[in-house]
Short mmCIF file of C-alpha atoms in Angstrom, two decimals:
data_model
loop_
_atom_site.label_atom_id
_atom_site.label_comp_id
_atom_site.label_asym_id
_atom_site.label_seq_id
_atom_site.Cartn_x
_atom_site.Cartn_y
_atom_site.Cartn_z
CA UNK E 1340 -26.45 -37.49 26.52
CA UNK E 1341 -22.71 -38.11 26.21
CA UNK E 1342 -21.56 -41.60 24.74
CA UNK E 1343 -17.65 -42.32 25.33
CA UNK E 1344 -16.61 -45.75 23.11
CA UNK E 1345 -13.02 -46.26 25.57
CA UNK E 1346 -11.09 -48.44 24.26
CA UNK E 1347 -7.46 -50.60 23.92
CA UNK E 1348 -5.43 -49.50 20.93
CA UNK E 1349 -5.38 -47.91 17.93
CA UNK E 1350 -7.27 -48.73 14.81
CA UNK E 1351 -4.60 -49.41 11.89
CA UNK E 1352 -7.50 -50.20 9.07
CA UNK E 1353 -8.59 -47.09 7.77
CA UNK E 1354 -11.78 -48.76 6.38
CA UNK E 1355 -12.62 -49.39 10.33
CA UNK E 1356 -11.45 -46.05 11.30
CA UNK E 1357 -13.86 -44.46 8.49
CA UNK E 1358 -16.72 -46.69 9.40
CA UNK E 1359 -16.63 -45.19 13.00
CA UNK E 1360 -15.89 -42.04 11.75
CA UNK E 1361 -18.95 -42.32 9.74
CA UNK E 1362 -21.30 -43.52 12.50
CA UNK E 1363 -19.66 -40.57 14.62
CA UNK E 1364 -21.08 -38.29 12.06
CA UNK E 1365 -24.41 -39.69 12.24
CA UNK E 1366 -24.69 -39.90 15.85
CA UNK E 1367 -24.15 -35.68 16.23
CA UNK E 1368 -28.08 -35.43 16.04
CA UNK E 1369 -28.36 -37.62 18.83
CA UNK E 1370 -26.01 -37.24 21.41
CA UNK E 1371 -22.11 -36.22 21.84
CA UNK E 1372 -20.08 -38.92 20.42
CA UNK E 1373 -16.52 -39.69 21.30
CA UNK E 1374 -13.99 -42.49 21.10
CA UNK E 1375 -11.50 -42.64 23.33
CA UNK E 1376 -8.35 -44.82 22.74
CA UNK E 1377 -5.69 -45.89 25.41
CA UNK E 1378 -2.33 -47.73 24.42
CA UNK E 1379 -2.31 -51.47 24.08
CA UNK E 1380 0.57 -53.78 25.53
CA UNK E 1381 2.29 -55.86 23.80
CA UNK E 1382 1.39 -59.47 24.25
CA UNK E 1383 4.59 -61.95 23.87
CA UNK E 1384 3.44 -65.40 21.87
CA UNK E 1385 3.18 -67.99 24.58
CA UNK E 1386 2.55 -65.65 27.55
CA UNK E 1387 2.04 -67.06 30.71
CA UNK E 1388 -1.15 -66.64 32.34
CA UNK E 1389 0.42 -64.09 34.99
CA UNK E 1390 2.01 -62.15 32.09
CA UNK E 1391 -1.44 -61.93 30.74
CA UNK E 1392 -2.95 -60.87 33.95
CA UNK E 1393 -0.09 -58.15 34.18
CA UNK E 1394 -0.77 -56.84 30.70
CA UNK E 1395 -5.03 -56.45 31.03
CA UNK E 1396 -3.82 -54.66 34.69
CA UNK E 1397 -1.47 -51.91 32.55
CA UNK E 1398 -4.43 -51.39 30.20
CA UNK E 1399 -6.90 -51.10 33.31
CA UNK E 1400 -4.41 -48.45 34.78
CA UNK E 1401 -4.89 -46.03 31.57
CA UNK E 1402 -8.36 -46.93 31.16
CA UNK E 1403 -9.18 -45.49 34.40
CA UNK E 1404 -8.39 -42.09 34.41
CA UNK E 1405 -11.72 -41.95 31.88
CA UNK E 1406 -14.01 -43.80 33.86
CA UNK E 1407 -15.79 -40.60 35.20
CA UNK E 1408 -17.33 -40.72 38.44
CA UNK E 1409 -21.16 -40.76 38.00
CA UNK E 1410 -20.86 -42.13 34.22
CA UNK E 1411 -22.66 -45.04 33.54
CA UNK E 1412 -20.13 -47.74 32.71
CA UNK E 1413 -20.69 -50.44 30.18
CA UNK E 1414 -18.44 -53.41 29.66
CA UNK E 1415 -18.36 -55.42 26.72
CA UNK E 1416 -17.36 -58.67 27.90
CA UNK E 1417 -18.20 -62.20 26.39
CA UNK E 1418 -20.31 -63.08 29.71
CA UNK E 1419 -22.25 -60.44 29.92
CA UNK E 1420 -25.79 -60.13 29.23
CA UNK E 1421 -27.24 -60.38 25.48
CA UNK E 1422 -29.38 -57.87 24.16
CA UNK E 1423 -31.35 -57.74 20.87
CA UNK E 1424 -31.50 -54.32 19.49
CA UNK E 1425 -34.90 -52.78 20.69
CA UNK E 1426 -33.46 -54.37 24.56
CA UNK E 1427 -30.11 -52.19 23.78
CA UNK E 1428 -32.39 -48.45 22.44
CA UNK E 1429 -34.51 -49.09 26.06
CA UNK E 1430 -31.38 -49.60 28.18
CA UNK E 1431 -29.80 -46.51 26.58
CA UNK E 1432 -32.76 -44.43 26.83
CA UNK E 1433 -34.09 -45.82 30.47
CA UNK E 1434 -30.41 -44.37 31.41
CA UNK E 1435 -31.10 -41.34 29.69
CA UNK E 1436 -34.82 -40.55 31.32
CA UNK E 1437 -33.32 -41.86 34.79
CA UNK E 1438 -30.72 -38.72 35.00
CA UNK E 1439 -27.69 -40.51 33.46
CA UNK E 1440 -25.96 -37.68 31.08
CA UNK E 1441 -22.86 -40.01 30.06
CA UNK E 1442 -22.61 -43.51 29.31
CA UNK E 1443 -19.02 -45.15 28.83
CA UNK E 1444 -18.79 -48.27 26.75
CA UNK E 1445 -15.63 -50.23 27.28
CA UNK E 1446 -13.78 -52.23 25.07
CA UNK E 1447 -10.94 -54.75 26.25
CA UNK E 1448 -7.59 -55.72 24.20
CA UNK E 1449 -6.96 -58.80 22.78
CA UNK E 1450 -6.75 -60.39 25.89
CA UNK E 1451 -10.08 -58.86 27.56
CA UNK E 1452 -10.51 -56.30 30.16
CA UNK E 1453 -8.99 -56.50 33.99
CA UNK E 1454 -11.18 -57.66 36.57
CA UNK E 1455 -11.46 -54.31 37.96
CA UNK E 1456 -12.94 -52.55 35.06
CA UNK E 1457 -15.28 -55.57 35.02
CA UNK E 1458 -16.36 -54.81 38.63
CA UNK E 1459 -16.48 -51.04 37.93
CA UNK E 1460 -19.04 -51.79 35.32
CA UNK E 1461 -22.47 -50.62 36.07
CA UNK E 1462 -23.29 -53.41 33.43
CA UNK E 1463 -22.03 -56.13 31.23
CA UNK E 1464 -23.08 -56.69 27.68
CA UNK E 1465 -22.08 -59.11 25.23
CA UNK E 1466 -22.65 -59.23 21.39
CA UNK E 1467 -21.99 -62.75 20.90
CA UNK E 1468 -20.52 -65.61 22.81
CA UNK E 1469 -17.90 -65.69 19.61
CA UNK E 1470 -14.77 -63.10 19.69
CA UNK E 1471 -14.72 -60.39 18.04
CA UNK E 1472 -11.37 -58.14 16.93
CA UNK E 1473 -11.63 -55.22 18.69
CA UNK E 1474 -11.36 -52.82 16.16
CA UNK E 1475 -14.24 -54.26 14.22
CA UNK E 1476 -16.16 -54.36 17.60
CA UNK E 1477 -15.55 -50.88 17.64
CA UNK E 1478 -17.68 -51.02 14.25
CA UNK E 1479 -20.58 -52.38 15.60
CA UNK E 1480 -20.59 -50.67 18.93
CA UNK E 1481 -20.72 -47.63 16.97
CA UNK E 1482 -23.81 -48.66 14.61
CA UNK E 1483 -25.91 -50.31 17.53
CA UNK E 1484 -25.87 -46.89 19.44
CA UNK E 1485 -26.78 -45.40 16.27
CA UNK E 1486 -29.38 -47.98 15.61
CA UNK E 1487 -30.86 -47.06 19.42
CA UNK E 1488 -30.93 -43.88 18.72
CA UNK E 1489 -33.33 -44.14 15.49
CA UNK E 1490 -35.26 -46.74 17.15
CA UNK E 1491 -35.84 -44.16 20.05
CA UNK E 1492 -37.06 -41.36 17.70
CA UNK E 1493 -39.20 -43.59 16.03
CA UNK E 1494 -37.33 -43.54 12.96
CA UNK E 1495 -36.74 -45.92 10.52
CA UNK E 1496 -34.21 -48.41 9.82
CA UNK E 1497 -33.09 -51.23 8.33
CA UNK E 1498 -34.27 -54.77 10.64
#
C-alpha cells in the first residue's frame, strides 16, 4: 500500500517537521509513506469571501496534478465523517483487501480545501469539529495511520 499525506504549504516548525519525519520512519514496515507539499497563497487580512474562494481554487489547481487516477482520495474536512481509531485501521485496511494500492489523504490551507477536491474525495473524514493548524494536523494524520497500521498487525499500542 502507498499512503500520500498532500498537502498546502510548508512546515516552518522543525519540531512538526521531525515529528512527521519520525512517524515516516516508522511507517516503512508498513506501507510507502510520502508527504507531498504544494505552495500556499497568501491570504490578505480582511479578504473578501470571493478572494477566499479564488485562493482555495489556486491551491486546488496544484493539488491536482497528485490526485492519481484510481487512488483512493481522502479529505480531511471539518464535516466529514468521525472515526475513532479501530473505525480509521478497518477503513484503511478494507481499502487495502478491496484492491486499493494508494490512498491520498488531503489536507486544506488555512482557509480549507476547494469544493472540487471535496467532490473528488472518495471520502471525508474529520478529526474534530474544532480547527486544527495544518501543520500540526499533519502530526496527527501521520500517527493515526501509524496507529492503523499496529492495530492491523495486532500489535500493541498505547489506547
Amino acid at each position: 500500500m502507498k499512503i500520500t499525506i498532500l498537502c498546502v504549504g510548508k512546515i516552518k516548525e522543525k519540531f512538526y517537521r521531525d515529528a512527521v519525519a519520525e512517524y515516516g520512519k516508522r511507517l516503512s514496515r508498513y506501507c510507502r509513506f510520502e508527504v507531498i507539499e504544494v505552495a500556499d497563497e497568501k491570504t490578505p487580512d480582511h479578504a473578501s469571501e470571493n478572494m477566499e474562494l479564488l485562493i482555495k481554487e489556486k491551491e486546488a489547481e496544484r493539488m491536482e496534478k497528485y490526485l492519481k487516477e484510481g487512488a483512493y482520495v481522502i479529505a480531511l474536512a471539518i464535516e466529514g465523517k468521525q472515526l475513532d481509531s479501530v473505525e480509521l485501521s478497518q477503513k484503511i485496511d478494507s481499502l487495502g483487501t478491496s484492491g486499493i494500492s494508494h490512498i491520498i489523504f488531503v489536507i486544506g490551507g488555512s482557509l480549507g480545501l476547494a469544493e472540487r477536491i471535496l467532490k473528488r474525495a472518495d471520502y471525508k473524514l474529520s478529526f474534530s469539529k474544532m480547527t486544527f493548524p495544518h501543520q500540526l494536523m499533519r502530526v496527527i494524520l501521520s500517527e493515526q495511520i501509524y496507529r492503523s497500521y499496529r492495530i492491523i498487525n495486532h500489535e500493541p499500542y498505547h489506547k
